[in-house]
Coordinates of C-alpha atoms in Angstrom, one line a residue:
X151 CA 10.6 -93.7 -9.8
X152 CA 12.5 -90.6 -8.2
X153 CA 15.9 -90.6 -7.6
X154 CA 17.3 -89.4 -4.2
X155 CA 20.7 -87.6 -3.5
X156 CA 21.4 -85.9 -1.2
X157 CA 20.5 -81.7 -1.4
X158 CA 23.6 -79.7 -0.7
X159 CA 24.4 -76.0 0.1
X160 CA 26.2 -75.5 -3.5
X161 CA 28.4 -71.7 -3.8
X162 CA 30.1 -73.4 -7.4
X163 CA 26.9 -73.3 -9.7
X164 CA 26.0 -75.0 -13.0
X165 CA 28.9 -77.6 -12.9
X166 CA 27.4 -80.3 -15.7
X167 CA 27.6 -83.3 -13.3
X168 CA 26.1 -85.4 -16.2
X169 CA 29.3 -84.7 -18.3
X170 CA 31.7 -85.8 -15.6
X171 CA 29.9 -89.1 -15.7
X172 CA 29.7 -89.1 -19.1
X173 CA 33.2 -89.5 -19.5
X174 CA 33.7 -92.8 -17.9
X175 CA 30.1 -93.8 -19.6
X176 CA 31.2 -93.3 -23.2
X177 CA 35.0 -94.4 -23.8
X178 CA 36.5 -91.2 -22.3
X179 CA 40.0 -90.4 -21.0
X180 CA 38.8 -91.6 -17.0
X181 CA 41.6 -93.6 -15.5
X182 CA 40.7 -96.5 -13.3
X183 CA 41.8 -95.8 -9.5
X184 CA 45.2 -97.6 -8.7
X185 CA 46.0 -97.3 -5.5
X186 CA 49.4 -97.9 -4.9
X187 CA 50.8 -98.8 -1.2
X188 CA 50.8 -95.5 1.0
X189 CA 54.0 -93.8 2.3
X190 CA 53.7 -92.5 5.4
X191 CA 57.6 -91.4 6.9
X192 CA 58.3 -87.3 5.5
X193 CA 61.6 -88.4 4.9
X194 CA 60.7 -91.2 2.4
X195 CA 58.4 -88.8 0.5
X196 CA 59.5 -86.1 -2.2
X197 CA 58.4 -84.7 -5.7
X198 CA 55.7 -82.6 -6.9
X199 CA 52.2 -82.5 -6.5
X200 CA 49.2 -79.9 -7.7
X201 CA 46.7 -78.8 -5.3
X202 CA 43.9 -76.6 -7.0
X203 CA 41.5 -74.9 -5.1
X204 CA 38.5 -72.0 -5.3
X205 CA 39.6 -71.1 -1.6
X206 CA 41.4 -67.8 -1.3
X207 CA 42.4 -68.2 2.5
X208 CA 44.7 -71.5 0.8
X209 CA 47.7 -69.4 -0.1
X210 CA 51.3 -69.9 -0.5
X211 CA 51.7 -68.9 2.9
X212 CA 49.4 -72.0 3.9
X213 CA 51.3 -74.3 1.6
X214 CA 54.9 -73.2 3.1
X215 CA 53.5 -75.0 6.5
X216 CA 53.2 -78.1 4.9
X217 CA 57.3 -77.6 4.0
X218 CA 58.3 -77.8 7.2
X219 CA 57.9 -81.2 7.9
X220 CA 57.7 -82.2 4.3
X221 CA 60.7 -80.4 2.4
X222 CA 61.0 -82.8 0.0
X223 CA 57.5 -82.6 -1.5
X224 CA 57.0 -78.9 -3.6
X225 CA 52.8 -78.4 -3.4
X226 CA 52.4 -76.3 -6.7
X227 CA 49.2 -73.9 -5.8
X228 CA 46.3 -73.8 -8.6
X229 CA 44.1 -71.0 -7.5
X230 CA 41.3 -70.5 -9.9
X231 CA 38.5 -67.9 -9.1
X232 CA 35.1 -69.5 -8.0
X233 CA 33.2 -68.5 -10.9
X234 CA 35.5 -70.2 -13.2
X235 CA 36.5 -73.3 -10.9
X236 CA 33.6 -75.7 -12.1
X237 CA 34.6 -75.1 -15.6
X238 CA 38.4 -75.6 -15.5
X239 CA 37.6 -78.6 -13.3
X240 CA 34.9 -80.2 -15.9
X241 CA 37.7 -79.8 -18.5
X242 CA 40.2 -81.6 -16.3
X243 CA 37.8 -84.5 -15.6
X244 CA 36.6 -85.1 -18.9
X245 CA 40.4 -85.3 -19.9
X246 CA 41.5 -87.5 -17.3
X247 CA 43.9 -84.7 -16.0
X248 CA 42.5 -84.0 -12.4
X249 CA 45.3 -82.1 -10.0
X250 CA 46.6 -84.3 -7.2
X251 CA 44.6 -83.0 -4.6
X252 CA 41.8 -80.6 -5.1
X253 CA 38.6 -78.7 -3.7
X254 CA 34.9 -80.1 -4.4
X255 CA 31.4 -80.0 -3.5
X256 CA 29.2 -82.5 -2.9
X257 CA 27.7 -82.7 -5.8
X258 CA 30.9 -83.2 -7.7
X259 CA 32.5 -85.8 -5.4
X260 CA 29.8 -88.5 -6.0
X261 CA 29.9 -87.8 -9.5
X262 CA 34.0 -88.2 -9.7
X263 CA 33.7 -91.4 -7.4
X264 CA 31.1 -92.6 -10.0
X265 CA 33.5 -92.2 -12.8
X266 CA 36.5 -94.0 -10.9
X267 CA 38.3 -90.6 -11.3
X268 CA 39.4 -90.8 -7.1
X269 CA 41.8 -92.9 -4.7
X270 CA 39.6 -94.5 -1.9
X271 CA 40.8 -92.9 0.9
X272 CA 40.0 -96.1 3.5
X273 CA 43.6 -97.3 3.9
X274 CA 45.1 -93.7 4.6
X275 CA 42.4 -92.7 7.4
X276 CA 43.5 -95.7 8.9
X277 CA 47.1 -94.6 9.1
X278 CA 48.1 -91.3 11.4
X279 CA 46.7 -88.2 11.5
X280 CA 49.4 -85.3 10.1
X281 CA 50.6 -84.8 13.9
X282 CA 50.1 -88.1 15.2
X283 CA 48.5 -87.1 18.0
X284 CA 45.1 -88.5 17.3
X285 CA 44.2 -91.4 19.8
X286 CA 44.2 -93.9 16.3
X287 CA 44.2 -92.9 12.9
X288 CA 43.4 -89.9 10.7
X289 CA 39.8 -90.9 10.5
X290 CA 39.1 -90.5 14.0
X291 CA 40.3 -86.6 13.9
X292 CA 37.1 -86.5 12.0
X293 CA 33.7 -85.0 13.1
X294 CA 31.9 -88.0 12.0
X295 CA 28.2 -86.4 10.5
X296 CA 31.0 -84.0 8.7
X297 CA 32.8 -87.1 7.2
X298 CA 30.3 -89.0 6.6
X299 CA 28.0 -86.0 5.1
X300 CA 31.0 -85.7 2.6
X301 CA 30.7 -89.0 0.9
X302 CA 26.6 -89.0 1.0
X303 CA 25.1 -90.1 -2.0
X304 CA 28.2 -92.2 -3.4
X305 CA 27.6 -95.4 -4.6
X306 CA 30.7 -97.2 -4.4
X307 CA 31.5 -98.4 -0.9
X308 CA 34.8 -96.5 0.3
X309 CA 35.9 -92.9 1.1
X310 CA 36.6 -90.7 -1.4
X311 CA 37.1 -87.1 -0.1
X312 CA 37.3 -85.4 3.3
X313 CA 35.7 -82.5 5.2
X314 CA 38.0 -79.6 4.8
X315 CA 35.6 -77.1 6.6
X316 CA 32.0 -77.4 7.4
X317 CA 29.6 -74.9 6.4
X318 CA 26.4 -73.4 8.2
X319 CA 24.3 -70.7 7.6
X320 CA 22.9 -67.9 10.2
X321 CA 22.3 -64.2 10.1
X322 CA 24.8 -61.0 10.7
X323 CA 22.4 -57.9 11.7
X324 CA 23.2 -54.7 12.4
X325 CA 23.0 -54.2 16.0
X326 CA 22.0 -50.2 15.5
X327 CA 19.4 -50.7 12.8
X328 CA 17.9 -53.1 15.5
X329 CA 18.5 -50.9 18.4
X330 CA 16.5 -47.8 16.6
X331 CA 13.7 -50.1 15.1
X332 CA 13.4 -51.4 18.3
X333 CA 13.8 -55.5 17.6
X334 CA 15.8 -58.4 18.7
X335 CA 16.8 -61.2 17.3
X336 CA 13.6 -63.3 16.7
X337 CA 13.2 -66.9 18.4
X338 CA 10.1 -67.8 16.1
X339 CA 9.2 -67.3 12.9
X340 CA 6.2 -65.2 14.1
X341 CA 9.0 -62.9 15.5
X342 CA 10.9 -62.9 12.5
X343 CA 8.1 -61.9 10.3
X344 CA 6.9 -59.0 12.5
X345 CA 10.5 -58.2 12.4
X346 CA 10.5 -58.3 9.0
X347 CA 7.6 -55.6 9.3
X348 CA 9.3 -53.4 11.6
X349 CA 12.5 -53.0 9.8
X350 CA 10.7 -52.0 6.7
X351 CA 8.5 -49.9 8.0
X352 CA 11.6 -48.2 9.0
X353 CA 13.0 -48.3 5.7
X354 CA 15.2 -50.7 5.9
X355 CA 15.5 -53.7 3.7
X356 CA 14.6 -56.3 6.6
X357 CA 17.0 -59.1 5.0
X358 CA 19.1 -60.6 2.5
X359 CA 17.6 -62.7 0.2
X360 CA 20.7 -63.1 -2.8
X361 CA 18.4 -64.4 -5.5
X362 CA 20.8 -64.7 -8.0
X363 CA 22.6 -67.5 -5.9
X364 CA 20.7 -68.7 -2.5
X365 CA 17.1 -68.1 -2.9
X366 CA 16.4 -71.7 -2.9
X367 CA 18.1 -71.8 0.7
X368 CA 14.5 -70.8 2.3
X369 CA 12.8 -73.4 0.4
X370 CA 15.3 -75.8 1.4
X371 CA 14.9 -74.6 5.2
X372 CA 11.2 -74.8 5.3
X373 CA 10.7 -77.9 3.6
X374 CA 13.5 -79.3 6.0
X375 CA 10.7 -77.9 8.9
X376 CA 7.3 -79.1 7.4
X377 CA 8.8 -82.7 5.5
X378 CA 10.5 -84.3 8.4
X379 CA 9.9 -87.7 9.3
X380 CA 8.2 -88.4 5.6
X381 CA 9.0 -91.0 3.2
X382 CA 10.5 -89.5 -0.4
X383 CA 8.5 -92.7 -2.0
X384 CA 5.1 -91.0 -0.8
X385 CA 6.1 -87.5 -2.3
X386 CA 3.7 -85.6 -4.3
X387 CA 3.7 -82.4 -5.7
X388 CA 0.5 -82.6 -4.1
X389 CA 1.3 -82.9 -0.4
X390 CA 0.1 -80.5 2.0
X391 CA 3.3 -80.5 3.5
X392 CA 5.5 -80.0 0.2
X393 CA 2.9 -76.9 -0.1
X394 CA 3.3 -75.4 3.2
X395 CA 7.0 -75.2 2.4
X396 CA 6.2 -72.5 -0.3
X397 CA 3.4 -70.7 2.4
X398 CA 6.4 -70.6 4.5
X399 CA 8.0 -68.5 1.5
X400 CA 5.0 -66.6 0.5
X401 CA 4.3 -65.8 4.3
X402 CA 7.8 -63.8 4.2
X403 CA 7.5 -62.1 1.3
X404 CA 4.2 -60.7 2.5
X405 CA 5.5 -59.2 5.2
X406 CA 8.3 -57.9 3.1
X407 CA 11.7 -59.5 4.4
X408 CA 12.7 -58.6 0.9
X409 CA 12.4 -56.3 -2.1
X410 CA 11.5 -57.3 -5.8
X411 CA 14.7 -55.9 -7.1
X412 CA 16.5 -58.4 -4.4
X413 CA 15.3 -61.3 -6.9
X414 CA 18.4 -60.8 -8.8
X415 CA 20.8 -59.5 -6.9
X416 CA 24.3 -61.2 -6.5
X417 CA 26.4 -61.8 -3.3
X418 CA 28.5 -58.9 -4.1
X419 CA 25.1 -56.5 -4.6
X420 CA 24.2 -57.9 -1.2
X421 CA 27.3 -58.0 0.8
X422 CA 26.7 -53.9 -0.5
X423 CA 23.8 -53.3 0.0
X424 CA 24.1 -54.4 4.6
X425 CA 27.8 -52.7 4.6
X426 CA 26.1 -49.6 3.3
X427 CA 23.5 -49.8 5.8
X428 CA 20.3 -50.7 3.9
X429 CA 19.7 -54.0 4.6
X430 CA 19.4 -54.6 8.3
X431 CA 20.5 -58.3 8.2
X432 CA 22.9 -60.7 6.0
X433 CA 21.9 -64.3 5.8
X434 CA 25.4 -66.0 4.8
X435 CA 27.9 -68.1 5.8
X436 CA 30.4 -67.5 7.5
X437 CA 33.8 -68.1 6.0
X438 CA 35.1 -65.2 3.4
X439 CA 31.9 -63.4 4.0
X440 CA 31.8 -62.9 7.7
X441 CA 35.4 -61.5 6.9
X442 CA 34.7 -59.1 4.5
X443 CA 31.6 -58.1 6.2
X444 CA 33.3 -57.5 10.0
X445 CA 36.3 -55.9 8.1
X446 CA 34.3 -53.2 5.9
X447 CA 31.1 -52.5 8.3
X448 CA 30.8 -49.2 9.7
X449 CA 28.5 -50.4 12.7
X450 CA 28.2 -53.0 15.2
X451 CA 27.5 -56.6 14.1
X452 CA 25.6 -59.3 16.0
X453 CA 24.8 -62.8 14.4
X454 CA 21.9 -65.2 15.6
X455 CA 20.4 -68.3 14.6
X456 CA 17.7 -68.8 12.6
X457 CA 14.5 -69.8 14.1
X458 CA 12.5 -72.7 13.2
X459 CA 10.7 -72.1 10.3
X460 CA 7.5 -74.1 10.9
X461 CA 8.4 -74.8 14.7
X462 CA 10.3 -77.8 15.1
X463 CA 13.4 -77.4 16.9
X464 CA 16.2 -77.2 16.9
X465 CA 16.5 -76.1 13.6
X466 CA 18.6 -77.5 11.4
X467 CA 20.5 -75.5 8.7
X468 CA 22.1 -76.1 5.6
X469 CA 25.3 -76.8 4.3
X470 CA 27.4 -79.6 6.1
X471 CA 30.6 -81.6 5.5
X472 CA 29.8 -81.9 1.8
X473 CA 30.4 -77.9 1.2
X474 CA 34.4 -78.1 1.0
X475 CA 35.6 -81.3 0.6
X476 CA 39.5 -82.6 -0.5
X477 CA 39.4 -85.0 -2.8
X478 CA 42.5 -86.9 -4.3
X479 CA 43.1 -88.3 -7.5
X480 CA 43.3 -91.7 -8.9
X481 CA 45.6 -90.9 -11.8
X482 CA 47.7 -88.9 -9.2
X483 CA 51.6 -90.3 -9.5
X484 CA 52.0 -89.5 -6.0
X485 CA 49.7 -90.3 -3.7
X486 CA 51.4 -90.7 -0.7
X487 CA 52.8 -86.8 -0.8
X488 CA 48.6 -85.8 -2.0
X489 CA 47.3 -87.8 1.4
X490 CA 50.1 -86.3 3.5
X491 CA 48.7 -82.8 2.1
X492 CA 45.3 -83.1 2.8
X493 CA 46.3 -84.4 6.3
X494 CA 48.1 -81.4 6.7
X495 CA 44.7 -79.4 5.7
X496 CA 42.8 -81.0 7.9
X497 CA 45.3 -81.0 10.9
X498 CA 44.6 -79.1 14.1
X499 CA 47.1 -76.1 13.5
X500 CA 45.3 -75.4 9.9
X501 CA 41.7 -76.0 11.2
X502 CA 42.6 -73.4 14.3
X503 CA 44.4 -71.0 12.3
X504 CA 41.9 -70.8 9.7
X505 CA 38.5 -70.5 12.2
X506 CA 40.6 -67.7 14.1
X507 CA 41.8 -65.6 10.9
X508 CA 39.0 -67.1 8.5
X509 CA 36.0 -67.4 10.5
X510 CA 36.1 -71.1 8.8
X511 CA 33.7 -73.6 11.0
X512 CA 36.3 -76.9 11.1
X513 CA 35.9 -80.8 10.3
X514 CA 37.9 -81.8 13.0
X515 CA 37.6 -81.7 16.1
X516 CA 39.0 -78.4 17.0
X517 CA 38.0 -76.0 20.1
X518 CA 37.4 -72.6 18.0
X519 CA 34.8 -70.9 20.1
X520 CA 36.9 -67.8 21.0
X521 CA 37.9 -67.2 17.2
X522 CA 35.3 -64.4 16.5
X523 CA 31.8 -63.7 18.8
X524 CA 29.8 -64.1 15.6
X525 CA 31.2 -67.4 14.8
X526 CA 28.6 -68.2 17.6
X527 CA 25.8 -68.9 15.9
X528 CA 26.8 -70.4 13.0
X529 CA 28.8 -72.6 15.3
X530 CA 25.9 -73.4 17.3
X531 CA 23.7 -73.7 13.8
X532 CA 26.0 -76.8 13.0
X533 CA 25.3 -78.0 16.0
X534 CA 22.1 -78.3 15.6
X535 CA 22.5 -80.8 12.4
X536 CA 22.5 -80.3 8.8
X537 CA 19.6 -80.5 6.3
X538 CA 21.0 -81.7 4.1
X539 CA 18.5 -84.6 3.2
X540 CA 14.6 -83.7 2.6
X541 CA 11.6 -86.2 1.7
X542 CA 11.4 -85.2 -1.5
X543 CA 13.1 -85.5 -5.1
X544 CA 16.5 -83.8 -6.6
X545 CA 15.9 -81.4 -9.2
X546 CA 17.1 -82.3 -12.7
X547 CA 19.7 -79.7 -13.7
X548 CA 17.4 -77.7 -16.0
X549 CA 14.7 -78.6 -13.4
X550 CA 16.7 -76.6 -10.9
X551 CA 17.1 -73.5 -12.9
X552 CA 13.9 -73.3 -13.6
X553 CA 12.8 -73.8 -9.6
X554 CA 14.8 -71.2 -8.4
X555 CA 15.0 -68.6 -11.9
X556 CA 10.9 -68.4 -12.3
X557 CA 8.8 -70.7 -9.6
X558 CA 10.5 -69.0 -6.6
X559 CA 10.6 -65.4 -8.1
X560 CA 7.1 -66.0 -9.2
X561 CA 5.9 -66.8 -5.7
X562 CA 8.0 -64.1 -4.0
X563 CA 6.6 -61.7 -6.5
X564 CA 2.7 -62.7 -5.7
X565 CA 2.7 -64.3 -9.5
X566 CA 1.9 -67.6 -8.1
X567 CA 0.3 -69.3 -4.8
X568 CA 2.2 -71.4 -2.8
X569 CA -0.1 -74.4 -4.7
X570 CA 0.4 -73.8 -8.2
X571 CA 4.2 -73.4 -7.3
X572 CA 4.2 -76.6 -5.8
X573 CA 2.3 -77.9 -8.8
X574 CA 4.5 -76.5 -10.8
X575 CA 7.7 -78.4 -9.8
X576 CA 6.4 -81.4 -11.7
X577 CA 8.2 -83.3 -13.7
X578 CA 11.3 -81.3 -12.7
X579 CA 12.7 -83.9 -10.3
X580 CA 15.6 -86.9 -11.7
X581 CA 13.8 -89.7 -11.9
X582 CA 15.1 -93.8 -12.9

């Protein structure tokens, strides 16, 4: 039969997953997770610890914080770019060598839990939060869909990583390209596609569409809309509803929200291509990009949520709790310094700081509503709940790249009907 886990808004890429569990399948270097007793006064904690990280908003600056209370503890920064970061931490897994306390995805996380690689982090959500200001324990600072979206799919019972920042997804438009074309932000999908004709009429690019990255994040949004409420152990490539996931598509490219050429083109091609005034919207997240793109554009940004695809409302987007997650390590030789740092992470001064300077949407329970207008909608897109679950099958990891490197393409391009891309998706799902 199928096997279910849960579908995740994934920035890292091909990380092999299989060879993570391979390692503790086959003899390999894993260590079993120890858990030694927890820590918990500054002054009876000192020594080194490694945090490694794809985020370039966790700088030295944001590790000298941590000092301040804890000057006993040095937190040696590994930065590694995020096009390199699976690999590095594949290698580190496989050799039993994982940092102290390190960034992860979804996807990841339940494969390091499976392999025994990370310290169950029950017992230290159950002590303090970082401030102690939390009416408990550390697990209550928690948004609890966030937290408990970070751990989906695990089998082991526990907690084995945390919600650093949550992640949503909306649309940045240029407010002057809509002004002369005459459109608003759509509340329907009918709207957005006559928007979609409108702007490129105009000669404008209507919207993003990033192929080489998150062109499966419209397949994942409309079959979020027309699979609700079914049961994964009826799915069928067949179903009408699986099928009128890929209409959904083929109904936007026919009123052309995007260009051909679009198929291929990378985040930094399309953060380009709306600063330069081309494309008349950006559908991104919001942390580093949002930045970048209120920093460099030349014209006056507005940001909206997307409407529901096939009408049901609200609308869910993608992304969640499992999209930055901080994870500690079993093998780690100080535990009690790697908790009180992701404590510190996840604290109310760092989640504030970071949603007013990094347009970051936080974990906790944080008020961050005047850090930026167009946080906005993205803030009121994770409101509306994450999809981060659909009726349907995972994707094998070959299966995926060919889903979103021909099927897609092929239906965007008119190569294919929405049923003979649904057909094609068979025997491309994980199954037991």
């Amino acid at each position: 039969m199928f096997r279910s886990t849960p579908r995740r808004l994934t920035f890292l890429g091909g990380i092999a997953i299989a060879g993570l569990l391979m390692t503790a399948c086959v003899g390999g270097t894993a260590p079993s997770s120890e858990q030694t007793e927890l820590v918990t006064d500054p002054s009876e904690i000192s020594g080194e610890i490694t945090f490694s990280t794809w985020w370039a908003y966790a700088d030295q600056e944001l590790i000298d914080g941590f000092s301040k209370k804890y000057p006993n503890v040095t937190v040696n920064l590994d930065f590694t770019a995020v096009d390199s970061y699976p690999t590095k931490m594949q290698t580190l897994a496989s050799s039993g060598d994982l940092p102290d306390v390190f960034a992860v995805q979804g996807p990841t996380l339940v494969a390091l839990a499976d392999a025994d690689q990370l310290l169950d982090l029950d017992d230290a959500l159950a002590t303090a939060d970082y401030d102690g200001t939390a009416d408990s324990d550390w697990g209550s600072t928690f948004i609890p869909s966030l937290l408990e979206g970070a751990n989906s799919g695990i089998k082991a019972d526990g907690t084995w990583g945390v919600p650093f920042t949550a992640i949503s997804v909306a649309s940045l438009y240029n407010k002057d390209a809509f002004d002369e074309v005459g459109v608003t932000p759509p509340t329907s999908f009918d709207e957005l596609l006559s928007n979609c004709r409108a702007l490129s009429a105009a000669g404008y690019i209507p919207m993003s569409l990033t192929g080489a990255a998150w062109m499966n994040w419209w397949a994942m949004l409309a079959q979020d809309q027309t699979m609700q409420g079914e049961s994964e152990d009826d799915f069928d490539v067949s179903n009408p509803s699986y099928i009128r996931s890929f209409e959904i598509i083929q109904e936007m490219a026919e009123a052309d929200c995007w260009t051909d050429s679009q198929i291929t083109t990378d985040i930094a091609a399309e953060t380009a291509l709306f600063l330069q005034g081309k494309t008349a919207q950006f559908i991104t997240v919001p942390e580093n990009f949002l930045k970048s793109v209120s920093d460099g554009a030349s014209f006056e940004l507005g940001s909206y949520v997307l409407p529901a695809l096939d009408g049901k409302t609200p609308n869910r987007t993608i992304g969640g709790g499992g999209a930055n997650v901080l994870a500690v390590s079993a093998s780690s030789e100080n535990q009690s310094a790697a908790v009180a740092f992701a404590k510190y992470l996840t604290s109310p001064e760092v989640q504030t700081s970071l949603a007013a300077s990094e347009f970051t949407i936080p974990s906790t329970d944080v008020d961050v509503a005047a850090a930026s207008p167009l946080m906005t909608a993205y803030l009121e897109a994770a409101a509306n709940g994450f999809a981060d679950e659909a009726a349907m099958p995972s994707f094998t990891t070959a299966g995926a790249t060919t889903y979103n490197t021909e099927i897609l393409p092929n239906l965007i391009l008119g190569k294919i009907t929405p049923e003979e891309a649904a057909l094609a998706t068979a025997g491309l799902f994980v199954t037991e």
